[in-house]
Amino acid sequence: MWRIVSTRGRREASVAAVLGACLALACVASGGEADVPAGRGDLRWFTDARFGMFIHWGPVSLKGTEIGWSRGAPVPADVYDDLYRRFDPACFDAEEWVMTAKTAGMKYMVITAKHHDGFCLWDSALTDYDIMTAPLGRDVLAELSSACRRQGIRFCVYYSICDWHHPDYPTDSPGGRGRKPDPDMPAYVSYMYGQLEEILATYGPVGVLWFDGHWEEPWSPAHGERLYHHLKTIQPDLIINNRVGKRRSTGDDAAGGEISVPGDFDTPEQRIGAFNRDRPWETCMTLCRQWAWKPNDEMKSLTQCVQTLIRAAGGDGNLLLNVGPMPDGRIEPRQAQRLAEIGAWLGEYGRTIYGTRGGPFKPGPWGASTCTDDSIFLFVTSWPDRGALELPGLEKKIIQIRSLSGGEVVGKQMDDAIMLSLAGADRDAIATIIELNVDGRAIEIAPIDVPVQPSGSLGAGGIANASNVFRGMAEYGPDKAFDDDPDTRWATDAGTRSAWLAIHLGAPRAISRVVIIEGEWDRVRRYQVQVSSDEGWQTVAEGEQLGPRLEVSFDSVTCRQVRLNILQATEGPTICEFRVFGD
Ligand code: FHN
C-alpha cells in the first residue's frame, strides 16, 4: 500500500488518479537500455549479472592456510609444494558447485585456475604441476566449464601473473619476498601465453579472464598491454579485468606513473567500490575471512552479504563473493546455507538488482538505490531515529510509491526533497525496499548525493574517548561512533573482551534515551549505559546482547558524560553509533 502527497504543483494526487496515470504510462515506458560502453567485449551480460561466485581452491585446502601466501611461511615451501601428491577431494562435484552458485542467485563463476603457488587446476600441456598428477586426476576446469554451460552460468577463470613456484618467474615465497636462482622472465611470459591459450582453446568461451598477482616488479604495463590485445584477438568478446596491467582501482597506475592498460573493469577488493557509472567495476570479497578454506573461519551474516550486494549494485558495480571449498571438495554446508539465504532474498527481490543501473541516489549511510526503466528502487538500511527519511529532490515527478518489503509508505515529493515515512514495525532488518515510479526513464536522472541526515544526538561531534582503539587507528577511533554515519565504527583490538566508549557533552545536559547501533557485529554480551555524576559513574540502563540497533529510555538525568560500559564481549567490541538524546 502507498500514498503520495505531491506539493510540486500544490495538489494531492488521489490513489485512483495516480494509478490510472501509472497504468497509462506503463504501456509506453521505454525499455531500460543500460548504456554499456561499446568496444570492451560483451560487457552487457557482466553488468546485468551483478553477482558472481569467486572460488579459491587447491591442495593448500589440506592445510587450511591461505592459498599462495602461506607457502614458505607458515608452511615450508617444500611441504606446500608436495601437498598435491595427497590432494584427492573425493566429494568434488562440479555440478553441485554450480548448483550452489545458481541457488545463491549468482550468474557467473570465477575459479582460481592458477594462484600465486603455481598449481594448475587443469590438464596443462606445459607443466606436470597440475591436477592430473594429483590423486584426484580429474580436470577441474573441464568439469566446471561443462557444468556451467549445462546450468546456464558463465564460466570464468582467475589466473595469477606472479608464480612463486615456477623457476622462470623471478620472485619466490614467502609472499614474493624470495628470489629464484636463475629466472627467465621472457620464458615465463611465453609459458603464461601458452597456458592462457590452452585455457581459452580447451574450456572456452570464457566469460572473464580475472588476472591477479600483477603488482610485482617483473610484470610491466607493457606486458599487460600486449597480453590484453593478444587475448582479445583469440576471443574478442572475452572480458578482462584491470589487473592484466598494474591496476586495482580506477586511476591506479604503475609506480612512476607509466600508464597501464585499464582492462575492461576495475576490481576493488574487500571493500565496496565508489559510485561509478562511467566504468564497470566489481568488488571481490570473501564470505568468510580467508580466501581459501579455513576451518571455523568467521563468516559474514546474511545482512552483511545482502547489504554489500545492494551497495555494490547501488554504486553501479558487481559483487564477486568468494568461497574456499574444503579439502574433500565440498563447499562447507554453512557457507552453502548462507549462499542459499542470499538466493532466497534475490528470489524475492532480484528484479531490483539484476539488469539495473546504480543510482540515481548514491549509496550512503541511509542505503542505496538502483534503477531501470521508470523505476527507482530505494534500499533503506538506516532510518532516522525520529521522523521521516529525507532524500534530495528529483528532477522527475513521482507517480507511484510503494514498499516492496511490506507496510504502507507515506511519501511526499517537494521540489527539493522527498520525505518517506514507514512504521517501524514495517521496516525490514536487511533493507526496506521502496519502489518509486517516475514520469520518464530513471537512468536519465543525474546521480544525486544524499547528505548524512543529522540524528540530533547530543553526542554528535562531541569529545569522544575509549578504553581501547583497534591498533590505535584513527579510522576506528571513538569519534566514529558519534559521527551520525553507521558505516563508520569504533573498534577495539582483537581479543578485547571488555571496553568502554564515552562522550563528553560539554555543558551538563538532561538525557533520557540512547540509541546504540552495533550492526551485524553482535559481539557484546553484557553492557551498562552510565552517566557521570559527582559520585562517579551511575548506571542508568544495562542488559546483555545489543542486537543490530538498540534504543533504551530511562528517567531523565542531567550529566556531562555518557558512556557505554561493555562488561563482556565475544571478540573485540565494535560500535557503529552511540547516540544520546534529551527529553
Ligand atoms: O593475493 C591475492 C589473494 O590471495 C586473493 O586471490 C585476492 C583476490 O582478489 N587477490 C590477491 C590480493 O589482492
PDB file of C-alpha atoms and ligand atoms in Angstrom, residues 54 56 66-69 112 115-116 158 164 210 212-215 243 248 269 284 291, ligand 1:
ATOM      1  CA  PHE A  54      34.613 -16.482  -6.618  1.00  0.00           C
ATOM      2  CA  HIS A  56      39.762 -20.093  -4.221  1.00  0.00           C
ATOM      3  CA  GLU A  66      45.855 -19.059   2.799  1.00  0.00           C
ATOM      4  CA  ILE A  67      46.420 -20.038  -0.812  1.00  0.00           C
ATOM      5  CA  GLY A  68      49.751 -18.829  -2.150  1.00  0.00           C
ATOM      6  CA  TRP A  69      50.570 -16.628   0.803  1.00  0.00           C
ATOM      7  CA  THR A 112      41.438 -19.938  -9.372  1.00  0.00           C
ATOM      8  CA  HIS A 115      47.058 -18.913  -7.993  1.00  0.00           C
ATOM      9  CA  HIS A 116      50.403 -17.493  -6.887  1.00  0.00           C
ATOM     10  CA  TYR A 158      41.269 -16.482 -12.397  1.00  0.00           C
ATOM     11  CA  TRP A 164      56.196 -18.223  -6.819  1.00  0.00           C
ATOM     12  CA  TRP A 210      40.382 -12.479 -13.992  1.00  0.00           C
ATOM     13  CA  ASP A 212      45.787 -11.149 -10.325  1.00  0.00           C
ATOM     14  CA  GLY A 213      49.319 -11.118  -8.921  1.00  0.00           C
ATOM     15  CA  HIS A 214      50.060  -8.170 -11.170  1.00  0.00           C
ATOM     16  CA  TRP A 215      51.677  -5.895  -8.617  1.00  0.00           C
ATOM     17  CA  ARG A 243      44.773  -6.406 -13.106  1.00  0.00           C
ATOM     18  CA  ARG A 248      43.228  -2.420  -8.991  1.00  0.00           C
ATOM     19  CA  GLU A 269      38.911  -5.765  -3.118  1.00  0.00           C
ATOM     20  CA  CYS A 284      35.602  -9.050  -4.792  1.00  0.00           C
ATOM     21  CA  TRP A 291      40.124 -16.608   0.527  1.00  0.00           C
TER      22      TRP A 291
HETATM   23  O1  FHN B   1      46.949 -12.233  -3.302  1.00  0.00           O
HETATM   24  C1  FHN B   1      45.649 -12.392  -3.839  1.00  0.00           C
HETATM   25  C2  FHN B   1      44.746 -13.012  -2.844  1.00  0.00           C
HETATM   26  O2  FHN B   1      45.222 -14.278  -2.456  1.00  0.00           O
HETATM   27  C3  FHN B   1      43.356 -13.172  -3.464  1.00  0.00           C
HETATM   28  O3  FHN B   1      43.450 -14.040  -4.578  1.00  0.00           O
HETATM   29  C4  FHN B   1      42.838 -11.801  -3.869  1.00  0.00           C
HETATM   30  C5  FHN B   1      41.507 -11.944  -4.578  1.00  0.00           C
HETATM   31  O4  FHN B   1      41.257 -10.799  -5.309  1.00  0.00           O
HETATM   32  N1  FHN B   1      43.778 -11.161  -4.767  1.00  0.00           N
HETATM   33  C6  FHN B   1      45.136 -11.028  -4.292  1.00  0.00           C
HETATM   34  C7  FHN B   1      45.236  -9.977  -3.187  1.00  0.00           C
HETATM   35  O5  FHN B   1      44.871  -8.724  -3.729  1.00  0.00           O
END
